[in-house]
Tab-separated table of C-alpha atoms in Angstrom:
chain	number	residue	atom	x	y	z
K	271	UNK	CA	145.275	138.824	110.951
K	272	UNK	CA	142.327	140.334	112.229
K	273	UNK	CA	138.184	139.428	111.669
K	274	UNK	CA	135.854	141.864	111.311
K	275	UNK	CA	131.832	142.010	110.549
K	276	UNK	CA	129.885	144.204	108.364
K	277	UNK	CA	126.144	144.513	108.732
K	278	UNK	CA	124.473	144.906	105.224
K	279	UNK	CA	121.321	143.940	106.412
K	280	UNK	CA	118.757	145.657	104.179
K	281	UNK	CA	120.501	146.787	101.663
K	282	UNK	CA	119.863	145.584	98.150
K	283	UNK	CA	122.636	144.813	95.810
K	284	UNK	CA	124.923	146.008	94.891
K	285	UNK	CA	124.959	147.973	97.992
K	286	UNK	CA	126.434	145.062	99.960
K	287	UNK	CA	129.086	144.289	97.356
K	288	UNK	CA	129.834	147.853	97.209
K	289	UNK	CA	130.522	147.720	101.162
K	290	UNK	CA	132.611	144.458	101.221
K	291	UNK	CA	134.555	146.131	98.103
K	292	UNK	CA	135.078	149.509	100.215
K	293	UNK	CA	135.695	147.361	103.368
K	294	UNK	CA	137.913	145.003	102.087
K	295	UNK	CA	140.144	148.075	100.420
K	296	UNK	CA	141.017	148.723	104.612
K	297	UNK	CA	141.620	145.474	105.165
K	298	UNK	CA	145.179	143.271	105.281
K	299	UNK	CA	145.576	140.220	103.332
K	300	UNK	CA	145.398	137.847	105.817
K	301	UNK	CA	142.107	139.433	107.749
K	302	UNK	CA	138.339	137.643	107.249
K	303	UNK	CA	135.608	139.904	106.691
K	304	UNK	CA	131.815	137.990	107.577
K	305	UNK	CA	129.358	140.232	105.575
K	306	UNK	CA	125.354	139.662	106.457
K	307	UNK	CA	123.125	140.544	104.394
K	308	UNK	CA	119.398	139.987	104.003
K	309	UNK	CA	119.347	140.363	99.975
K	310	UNK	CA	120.107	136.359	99.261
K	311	UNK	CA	120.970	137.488	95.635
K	312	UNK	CA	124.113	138.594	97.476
K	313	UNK	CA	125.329	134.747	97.753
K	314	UNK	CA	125.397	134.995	93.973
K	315	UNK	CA	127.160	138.172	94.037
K	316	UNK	CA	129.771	138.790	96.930
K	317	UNK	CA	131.316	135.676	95.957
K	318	UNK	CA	131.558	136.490	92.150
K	319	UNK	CA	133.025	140.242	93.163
K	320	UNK	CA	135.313	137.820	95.251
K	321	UNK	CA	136.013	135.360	92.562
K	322	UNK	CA	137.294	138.463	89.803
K	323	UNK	CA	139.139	140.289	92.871
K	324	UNK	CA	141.267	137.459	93.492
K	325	UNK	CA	139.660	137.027	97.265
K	326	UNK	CA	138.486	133.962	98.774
K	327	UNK	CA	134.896	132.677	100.283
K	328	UNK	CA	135.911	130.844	103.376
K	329	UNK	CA	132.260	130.165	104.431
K	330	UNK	CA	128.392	130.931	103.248
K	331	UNK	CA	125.811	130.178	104.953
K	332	UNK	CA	121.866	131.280	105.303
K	333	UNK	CA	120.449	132.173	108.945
K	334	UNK	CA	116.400	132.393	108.610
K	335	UNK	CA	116.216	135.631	106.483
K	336	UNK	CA	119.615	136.169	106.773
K	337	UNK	CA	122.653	134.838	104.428
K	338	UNK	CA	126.532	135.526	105.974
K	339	UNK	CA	129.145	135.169	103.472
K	340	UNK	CA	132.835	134.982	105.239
K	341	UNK	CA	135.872	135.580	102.824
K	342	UNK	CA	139.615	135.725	103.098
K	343	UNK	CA	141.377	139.053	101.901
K	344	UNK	CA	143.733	138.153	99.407
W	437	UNK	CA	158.672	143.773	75.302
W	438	UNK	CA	155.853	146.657	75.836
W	439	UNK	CA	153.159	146.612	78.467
W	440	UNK	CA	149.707	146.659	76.667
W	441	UNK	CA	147.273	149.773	76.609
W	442	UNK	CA	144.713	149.662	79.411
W	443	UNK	CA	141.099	150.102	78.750
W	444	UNK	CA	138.121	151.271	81.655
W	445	UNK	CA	134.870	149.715	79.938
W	446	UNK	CA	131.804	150.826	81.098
W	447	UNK	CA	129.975	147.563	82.218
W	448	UNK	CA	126.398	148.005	82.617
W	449	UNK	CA	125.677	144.299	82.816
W	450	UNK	CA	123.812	144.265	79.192
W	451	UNK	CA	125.067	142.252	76.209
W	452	UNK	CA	126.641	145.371	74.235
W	453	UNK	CA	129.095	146.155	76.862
W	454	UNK	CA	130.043	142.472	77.641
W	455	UNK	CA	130.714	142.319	73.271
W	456	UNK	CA	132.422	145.108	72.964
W	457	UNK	CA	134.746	144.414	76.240
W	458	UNK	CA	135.406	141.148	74.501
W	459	UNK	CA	136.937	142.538	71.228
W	460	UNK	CA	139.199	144.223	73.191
W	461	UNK	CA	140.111	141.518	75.354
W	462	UNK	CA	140.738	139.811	71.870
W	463	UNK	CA	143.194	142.224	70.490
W	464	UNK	CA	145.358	141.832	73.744
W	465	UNK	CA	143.999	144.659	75.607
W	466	UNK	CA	144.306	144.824	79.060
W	467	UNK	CA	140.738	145.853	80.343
W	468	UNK	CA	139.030	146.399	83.750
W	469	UNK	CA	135.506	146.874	84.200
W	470	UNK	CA	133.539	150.125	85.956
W	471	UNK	CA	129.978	150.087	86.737
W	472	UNK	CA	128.217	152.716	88.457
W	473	UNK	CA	125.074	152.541	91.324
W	474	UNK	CA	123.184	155.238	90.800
W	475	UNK	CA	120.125	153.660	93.170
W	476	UNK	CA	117.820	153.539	89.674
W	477	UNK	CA	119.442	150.090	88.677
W	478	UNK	CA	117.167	147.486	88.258
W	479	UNK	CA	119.451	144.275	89.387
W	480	UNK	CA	116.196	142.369	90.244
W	481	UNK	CA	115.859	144.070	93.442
W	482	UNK	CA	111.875	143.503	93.082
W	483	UNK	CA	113.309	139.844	92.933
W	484	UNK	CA	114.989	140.366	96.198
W	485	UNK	CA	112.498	141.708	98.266
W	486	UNK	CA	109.363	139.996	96.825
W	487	UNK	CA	108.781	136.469	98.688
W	488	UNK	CA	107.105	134.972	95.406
W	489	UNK	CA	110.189	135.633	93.037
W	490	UNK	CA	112.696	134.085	95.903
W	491	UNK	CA	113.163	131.287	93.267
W	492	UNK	CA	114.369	133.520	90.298
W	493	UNK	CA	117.516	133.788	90.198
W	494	UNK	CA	119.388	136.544	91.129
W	495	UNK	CA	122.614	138.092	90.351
W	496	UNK	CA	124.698	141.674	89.431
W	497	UNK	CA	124.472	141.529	85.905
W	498	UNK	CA	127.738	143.715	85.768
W	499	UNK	CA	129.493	141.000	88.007
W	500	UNK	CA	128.580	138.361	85.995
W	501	UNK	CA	129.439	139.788	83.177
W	502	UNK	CA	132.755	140.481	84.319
W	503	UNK	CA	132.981	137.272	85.771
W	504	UNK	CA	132.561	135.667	81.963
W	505	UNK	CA	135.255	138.093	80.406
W	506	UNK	CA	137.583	137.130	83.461
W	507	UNK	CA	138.326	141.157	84.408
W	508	UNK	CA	138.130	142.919	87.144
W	509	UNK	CA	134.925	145.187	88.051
W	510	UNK	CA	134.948	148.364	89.908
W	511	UNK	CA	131.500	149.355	91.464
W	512	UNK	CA	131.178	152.596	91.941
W	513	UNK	CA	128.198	154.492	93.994
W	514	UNK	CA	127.495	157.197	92.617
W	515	UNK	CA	124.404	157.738	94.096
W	516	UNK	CA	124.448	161.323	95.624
W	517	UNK	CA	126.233	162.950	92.687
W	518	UNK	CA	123.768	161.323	90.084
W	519	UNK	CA	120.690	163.079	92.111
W	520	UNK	CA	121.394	166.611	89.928
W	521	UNK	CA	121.349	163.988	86.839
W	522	UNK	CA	118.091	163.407	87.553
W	523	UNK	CA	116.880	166.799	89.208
W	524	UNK	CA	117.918	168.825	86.311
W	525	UNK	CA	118.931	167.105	82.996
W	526	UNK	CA	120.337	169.865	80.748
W	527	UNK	CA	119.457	167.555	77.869
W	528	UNK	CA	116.144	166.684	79.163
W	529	UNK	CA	114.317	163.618	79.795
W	530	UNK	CA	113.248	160.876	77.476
W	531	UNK	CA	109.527	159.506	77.727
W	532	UNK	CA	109.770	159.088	81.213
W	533	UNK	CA	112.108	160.381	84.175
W	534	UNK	CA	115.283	159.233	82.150
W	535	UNK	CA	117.376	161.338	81.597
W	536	UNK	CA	119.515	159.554	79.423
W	537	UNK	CA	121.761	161.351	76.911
W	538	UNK	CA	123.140	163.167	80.689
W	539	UNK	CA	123.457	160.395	82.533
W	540	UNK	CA	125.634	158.321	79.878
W	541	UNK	CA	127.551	161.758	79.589
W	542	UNK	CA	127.828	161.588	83.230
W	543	UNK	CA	129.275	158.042	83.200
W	544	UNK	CA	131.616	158.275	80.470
W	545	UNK	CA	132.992	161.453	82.361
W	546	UNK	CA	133.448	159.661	85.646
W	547	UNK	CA	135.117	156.877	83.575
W	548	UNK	CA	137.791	159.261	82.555
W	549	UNK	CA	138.321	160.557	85.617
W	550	UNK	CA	138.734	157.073	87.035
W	551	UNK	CA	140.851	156.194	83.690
W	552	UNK	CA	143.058	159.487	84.353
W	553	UNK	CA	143.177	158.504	88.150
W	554	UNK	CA	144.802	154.839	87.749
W	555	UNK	CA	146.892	155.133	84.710
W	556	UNK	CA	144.789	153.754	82.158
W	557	UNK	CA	144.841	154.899	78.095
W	558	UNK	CA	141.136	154.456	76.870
W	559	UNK	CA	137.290	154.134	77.879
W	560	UNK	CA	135.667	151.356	75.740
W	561	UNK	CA	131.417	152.043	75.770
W	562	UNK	CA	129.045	149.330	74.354
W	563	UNK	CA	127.177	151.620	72.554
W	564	UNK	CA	125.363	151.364	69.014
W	565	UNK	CA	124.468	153.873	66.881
W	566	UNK	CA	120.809	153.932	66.165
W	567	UNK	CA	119.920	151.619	68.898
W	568	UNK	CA	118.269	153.690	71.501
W	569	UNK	CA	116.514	156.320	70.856
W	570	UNK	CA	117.383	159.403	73.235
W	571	UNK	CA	121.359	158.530	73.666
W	572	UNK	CA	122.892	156.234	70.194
W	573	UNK	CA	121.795	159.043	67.831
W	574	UNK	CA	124.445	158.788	65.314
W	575	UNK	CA	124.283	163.227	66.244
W	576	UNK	CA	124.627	162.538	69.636
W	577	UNK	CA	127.529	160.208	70.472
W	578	UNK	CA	129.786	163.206	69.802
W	579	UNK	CA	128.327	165.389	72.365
W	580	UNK	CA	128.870	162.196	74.556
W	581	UNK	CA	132.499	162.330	73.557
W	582	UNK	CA	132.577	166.299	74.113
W	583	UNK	CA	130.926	167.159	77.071
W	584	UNK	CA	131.976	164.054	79.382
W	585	UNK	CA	135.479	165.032	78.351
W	586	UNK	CA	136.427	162.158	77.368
W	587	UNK	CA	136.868	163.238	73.791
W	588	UNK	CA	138.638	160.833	71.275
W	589	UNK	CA	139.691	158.701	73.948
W	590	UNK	CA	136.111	156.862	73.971
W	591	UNK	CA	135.993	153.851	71.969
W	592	UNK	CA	132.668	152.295	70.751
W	593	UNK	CA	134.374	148.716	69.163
W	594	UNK	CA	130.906	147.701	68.453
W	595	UNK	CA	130.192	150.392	65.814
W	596	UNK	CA	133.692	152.112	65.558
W	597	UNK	CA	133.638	151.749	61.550
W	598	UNK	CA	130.472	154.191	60.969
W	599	UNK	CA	132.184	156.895	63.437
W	600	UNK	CA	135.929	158.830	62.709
W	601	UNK	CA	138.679	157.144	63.694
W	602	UNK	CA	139.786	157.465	67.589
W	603	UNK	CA	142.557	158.076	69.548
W	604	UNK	CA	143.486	154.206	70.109
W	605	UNK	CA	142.979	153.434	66.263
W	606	UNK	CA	144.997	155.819	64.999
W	607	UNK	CA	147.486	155.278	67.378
W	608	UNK	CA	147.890	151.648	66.633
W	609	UNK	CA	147.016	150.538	70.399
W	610	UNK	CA	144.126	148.550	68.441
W	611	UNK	CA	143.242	147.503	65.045
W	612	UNK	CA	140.282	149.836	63.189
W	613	UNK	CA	140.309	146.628	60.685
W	614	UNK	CA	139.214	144.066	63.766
W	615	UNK	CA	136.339	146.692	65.030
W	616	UNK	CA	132.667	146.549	63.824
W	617	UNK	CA	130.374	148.656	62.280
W	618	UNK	CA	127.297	147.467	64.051
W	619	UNK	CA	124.326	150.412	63.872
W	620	UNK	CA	120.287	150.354	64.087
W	621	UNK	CA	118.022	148.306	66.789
W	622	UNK	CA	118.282	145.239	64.637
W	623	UNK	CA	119.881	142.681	67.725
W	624	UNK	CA	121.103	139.637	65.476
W	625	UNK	CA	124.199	140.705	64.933
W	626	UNK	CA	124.781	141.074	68.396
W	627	UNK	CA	123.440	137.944	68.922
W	628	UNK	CA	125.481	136.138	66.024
W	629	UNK	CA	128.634	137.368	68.105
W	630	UNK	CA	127.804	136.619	71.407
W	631	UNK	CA	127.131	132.579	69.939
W	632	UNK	CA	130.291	133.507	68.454
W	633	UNK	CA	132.269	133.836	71.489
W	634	UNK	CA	130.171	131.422	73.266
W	635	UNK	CA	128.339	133.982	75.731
W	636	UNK	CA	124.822	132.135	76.880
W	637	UNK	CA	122.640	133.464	80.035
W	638	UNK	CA	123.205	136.999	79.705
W	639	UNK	CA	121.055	139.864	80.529
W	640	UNK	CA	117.706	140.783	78.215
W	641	UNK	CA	119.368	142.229	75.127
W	642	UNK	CA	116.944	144.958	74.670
W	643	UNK	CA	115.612	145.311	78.450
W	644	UNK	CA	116.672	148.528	80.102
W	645	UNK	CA	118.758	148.691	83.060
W	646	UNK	CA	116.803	151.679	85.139
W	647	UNK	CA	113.709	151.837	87.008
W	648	UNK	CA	114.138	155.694	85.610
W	649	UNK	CA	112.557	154.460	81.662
W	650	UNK	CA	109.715	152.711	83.588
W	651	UNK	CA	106.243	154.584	83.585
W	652	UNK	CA	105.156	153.366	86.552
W	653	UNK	CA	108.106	153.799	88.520
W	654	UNK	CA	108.253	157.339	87.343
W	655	UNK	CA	105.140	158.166	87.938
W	656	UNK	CA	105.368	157.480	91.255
W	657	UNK	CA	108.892	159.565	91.732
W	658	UNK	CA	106.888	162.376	90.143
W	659	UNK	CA	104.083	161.760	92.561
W	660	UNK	CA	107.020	162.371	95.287
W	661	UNK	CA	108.526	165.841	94.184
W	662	UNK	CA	104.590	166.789	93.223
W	663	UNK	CA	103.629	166.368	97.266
W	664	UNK	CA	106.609	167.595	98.619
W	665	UNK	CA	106.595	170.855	96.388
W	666	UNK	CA	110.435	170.199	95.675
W	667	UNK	CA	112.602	167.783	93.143
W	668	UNK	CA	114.633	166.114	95.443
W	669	UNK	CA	114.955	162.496	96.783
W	670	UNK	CA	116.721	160.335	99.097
W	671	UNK	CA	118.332	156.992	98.592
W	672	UNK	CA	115.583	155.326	100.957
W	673	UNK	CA	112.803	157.598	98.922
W	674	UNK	CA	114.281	156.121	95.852
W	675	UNK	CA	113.980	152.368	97.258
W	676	UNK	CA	110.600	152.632	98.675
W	677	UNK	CA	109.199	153.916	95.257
W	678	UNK	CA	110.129	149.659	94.287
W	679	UNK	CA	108.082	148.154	96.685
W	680	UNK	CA	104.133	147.739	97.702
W	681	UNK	CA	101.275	149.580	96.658
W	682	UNK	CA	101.770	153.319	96.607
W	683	UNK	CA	97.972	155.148	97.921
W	684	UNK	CA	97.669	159.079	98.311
W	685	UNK	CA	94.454	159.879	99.213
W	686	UNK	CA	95.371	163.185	100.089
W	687	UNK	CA	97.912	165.793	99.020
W	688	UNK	CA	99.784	165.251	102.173
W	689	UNK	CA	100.380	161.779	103.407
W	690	UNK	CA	100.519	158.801	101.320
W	691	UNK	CA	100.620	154.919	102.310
W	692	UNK	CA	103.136	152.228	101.059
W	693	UNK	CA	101.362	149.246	101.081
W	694	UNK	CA	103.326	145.924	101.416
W	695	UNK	CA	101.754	143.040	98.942
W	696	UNK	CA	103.182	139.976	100.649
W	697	UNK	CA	105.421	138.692	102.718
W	698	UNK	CA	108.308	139.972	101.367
W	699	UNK	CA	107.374	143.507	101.373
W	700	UNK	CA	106.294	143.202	105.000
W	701	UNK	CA	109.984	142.249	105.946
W	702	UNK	CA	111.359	144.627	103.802
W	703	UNK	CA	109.366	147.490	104.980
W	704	UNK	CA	109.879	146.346	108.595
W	705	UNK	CA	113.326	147.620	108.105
W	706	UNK	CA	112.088	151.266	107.452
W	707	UNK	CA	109.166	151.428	110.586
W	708	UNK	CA	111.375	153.643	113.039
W	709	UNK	CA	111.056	156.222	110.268
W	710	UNK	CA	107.876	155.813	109.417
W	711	UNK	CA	104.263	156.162	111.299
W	712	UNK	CA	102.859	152.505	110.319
W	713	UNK	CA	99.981	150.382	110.582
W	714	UNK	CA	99.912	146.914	111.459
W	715	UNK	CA	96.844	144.597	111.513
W	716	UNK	CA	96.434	142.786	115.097
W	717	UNK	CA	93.021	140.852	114.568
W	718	UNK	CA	94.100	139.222	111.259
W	719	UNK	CA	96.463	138.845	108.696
W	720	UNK	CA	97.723	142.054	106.710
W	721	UNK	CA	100.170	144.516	104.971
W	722	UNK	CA	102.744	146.186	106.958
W	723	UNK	CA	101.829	150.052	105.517
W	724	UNK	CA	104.075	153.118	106.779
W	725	UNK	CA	102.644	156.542	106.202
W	726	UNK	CA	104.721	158.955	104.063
W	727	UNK	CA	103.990	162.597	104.964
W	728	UNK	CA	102.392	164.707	107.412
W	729	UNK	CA	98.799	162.842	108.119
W	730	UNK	CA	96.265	164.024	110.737
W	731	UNK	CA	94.129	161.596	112.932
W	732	UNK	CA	91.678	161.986	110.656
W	733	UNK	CA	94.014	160.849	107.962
W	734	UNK	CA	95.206	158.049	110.085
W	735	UNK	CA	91.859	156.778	110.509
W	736	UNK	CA	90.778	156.560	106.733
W	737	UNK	CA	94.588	155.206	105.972
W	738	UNK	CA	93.474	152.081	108.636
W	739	UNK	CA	90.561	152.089	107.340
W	740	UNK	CA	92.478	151.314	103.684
W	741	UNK	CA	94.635	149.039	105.435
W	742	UNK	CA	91.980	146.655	106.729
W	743	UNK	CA	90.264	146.369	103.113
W	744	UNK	CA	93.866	144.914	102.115
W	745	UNK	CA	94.267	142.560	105.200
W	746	UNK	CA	92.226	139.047	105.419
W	747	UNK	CA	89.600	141.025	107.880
W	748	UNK	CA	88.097	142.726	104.866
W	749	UNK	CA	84.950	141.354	104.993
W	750	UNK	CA	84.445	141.605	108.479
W	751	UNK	CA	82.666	144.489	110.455
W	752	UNK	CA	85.704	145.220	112.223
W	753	UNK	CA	89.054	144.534	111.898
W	754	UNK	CA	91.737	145.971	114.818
W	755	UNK	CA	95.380	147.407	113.773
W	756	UNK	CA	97.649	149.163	115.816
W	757	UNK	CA	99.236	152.416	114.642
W	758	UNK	CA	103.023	153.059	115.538
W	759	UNK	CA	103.565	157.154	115.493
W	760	UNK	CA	107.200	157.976	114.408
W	761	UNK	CA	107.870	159.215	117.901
W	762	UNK	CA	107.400	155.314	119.396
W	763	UNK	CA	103.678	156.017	120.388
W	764	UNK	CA	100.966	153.126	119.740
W	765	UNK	CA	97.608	153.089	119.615
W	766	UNK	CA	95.260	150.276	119.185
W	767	UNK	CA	91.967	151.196	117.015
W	768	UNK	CA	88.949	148.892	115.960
W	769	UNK	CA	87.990	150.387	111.910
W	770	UNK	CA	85.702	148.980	109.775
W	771	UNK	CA	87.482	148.288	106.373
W	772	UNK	CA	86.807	150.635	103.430
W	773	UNK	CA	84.633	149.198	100.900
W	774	UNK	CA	86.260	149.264	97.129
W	775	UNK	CA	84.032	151.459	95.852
W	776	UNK	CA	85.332	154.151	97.948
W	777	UNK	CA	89.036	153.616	97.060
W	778	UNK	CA	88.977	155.790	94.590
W	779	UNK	CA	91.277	154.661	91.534
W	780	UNK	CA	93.024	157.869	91.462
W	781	UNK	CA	94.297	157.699	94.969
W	782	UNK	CA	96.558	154.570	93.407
W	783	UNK	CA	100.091	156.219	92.370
């Protein structure tokens, strides 16, 4: 079980959830994948995309203009 | 006991796709959701980047909708191979840059392939006939079905009773008798069966879903391929055309304004490609300079920059210019007065 980051910082959705969906793919169950982003409509959507994929948000949490949502490959 | 059909349904994030996903879910269908990027999408990214709308919310439409019908979504980008979509639509445009009747033929054609790809038996589409005016002609949904290849295995379960009979009603895999035979741009039936099946909150019924059928936004992609003598675009080109005050004063520069704070931060991101002006003796826009300006075009672009900072009425206002290659310089300009602004120069 591994952690890993991935910077979608000024990207507007659906970019990031397209990331974390194409990251996630390499992943293991098992690993944690932190995503930052700077869109804050992405704390509505990562953990929806998360929610119908059958992954779980371990942790979200907003950083000045910053949001970091951590979730558990499942 | 036999393992039901599987249906791709093209999830825009709109009511009509979210119904007609439903009724399929409803006759024991087994349905995932596709959605394509093509960097045109609304998805309230003004919302995002704009400081005064942080308090609207903000979702994916497509998510959520998926989200209420409890399937999965696939997001797909398909933002480099929708570019010839919009460079050279073979069916044309509508009353703006939309090139609609080839982009849902597009769509429905990369839904196939994705339905051929992972095993699936049908593409469900939320379309209407009648209901919009360049891609639901009753005329047109065939060439849909033709040309995307996707022939009679394209299922419209909101108006499936005013078209022939498809491949997953006559084979049985669903009921013709359970579809509906919804047409026109008359909304209450939708409506009716949305209350019906207890869907609240969802997307603007009749609001379209690309910044491609907005005049203003299209103007300004026009104003683009017009000044760089070519039809072509990046995603960041694209992007910018959302945010700030667009400003050509000339054929070959233009400035991109930011309008408030939110801009500013978002534009920050984009200043290492970009020569930009900052204001240093007062509050002000973050502007970057698209094109090839001279000093002489810098100078009447800081000029425009101070009339839009809080120094406007002064005699002098300072901002410091940022060349692409890392150089600064710090100029005193006195900002221009309205008058001169001329109200073409705004894109």
């Amino acid at each position: 079980m591994s952690s890993y980051t991935l910077d979608a910082r000024n990207m507007l959705c659906p970019l990031p959830v397209i990331k974390t969906q194409d990251k996630t793919a390499e992943l293991k169950r098992g690993d944690t994948l932190a995503v930052v982003c700077t869109d804050p409509g992405a704390l509505n959507d990562i953990p929806a995309w998360c929610k119908i994929n059958g992954h779980q948000v371990l942790d979200t949490r907003e950083t000045g203009d910053e949001v970091i949502i951590t979730l558990l490959v499942s | 006991m036999t393992s039901p059909r599987k249906a791709v349904a093209l999830i825009s994030g709109g009511l009509d796709s979210l119904l007609a996903a439903r009724l399929m879910l409803e006759q024991g269908i087994h349905v995932e959701g596709i959605n394509f990027y093509t960097g045109f999408c609304v998805e309230g990214h003004t919302h995002a980047i704009r400081k005064k709308d942080k308090k609207k919310p903000k979702r994916n439409n497509a998510l959520w909708s998926a989200e209420q019908l409890g399937i999965k979504l696939h997001i797909v980008d398909i933002i480099e191979e929708y570019k010839d979509i919009v460079i050279n639509p073979r069916h044309g445009y509508g009353a703006n840059l939309n090139p609609c009747l080839d982009c849902k033929i597009f769509m429905v054609s990369k839904a196939r392939q994705w339905m051929e790809d992972n095993g699936f038996d049908f593409i469900i589409s939320g379309e209407v006939i009648g209901q919009r005016p360049m891609s639901q002609r009753k005329y047109l949904l065939p060439v849909v079905m033709r040309e995307s290849g996707a022939d009679d295995r394209l299922l419209r379960p909101l108006c499936a009773k005013n078209l022939a009979p498809t491949l997953p009603e006559r084979e049985g895999w669903v009921d013709r008798d359970r579809l509906l035979d919804f047409h026109g741009r008359n909304r209450k039936p939708q409506m009716a069966l949305a209350k019906q099946f207890g869907f609240e909150d969802f997307a603007s019924p009749s609001g379209g879903c690309c910044f491609l059928t907005d005049a203003s936004y299209a103007k300004k992609l026009a104003d683009l391929w017009q000044a760089r003598h070519e039809k072509k675009y990046e995603l960041d080109d694209i992007m910018l055309l959302k945010v700030g005050r667009h400003i050509r004063p000339k054929p070959n520069y233009k400035l991109i304004v930011s309008r408030e704070e939110g801009e500013n931060k978002y534009l920050s991101g984009y200043r290492k490609n970009f020569t930009h002006i900052e204001t240093t003796s007062c509050g002000g826009p973050l502007t970057l300079i698209d094109g090839v300006a001279t000093e002489e075009d810098i100078e009447t672009a800081s000029r425009i920059v101070a009339r839009f900072s809080q120094g406007k009425n002064e005699d002098s206002v300072t901002v410091k210019i940022t060349h692409i290659n890392g150089d600064e310089k710090t100029v005193n300009v006195l900002p221009m007065p309205p008058s001169e602004i001329k109200q073409e120069w705004y894109v």
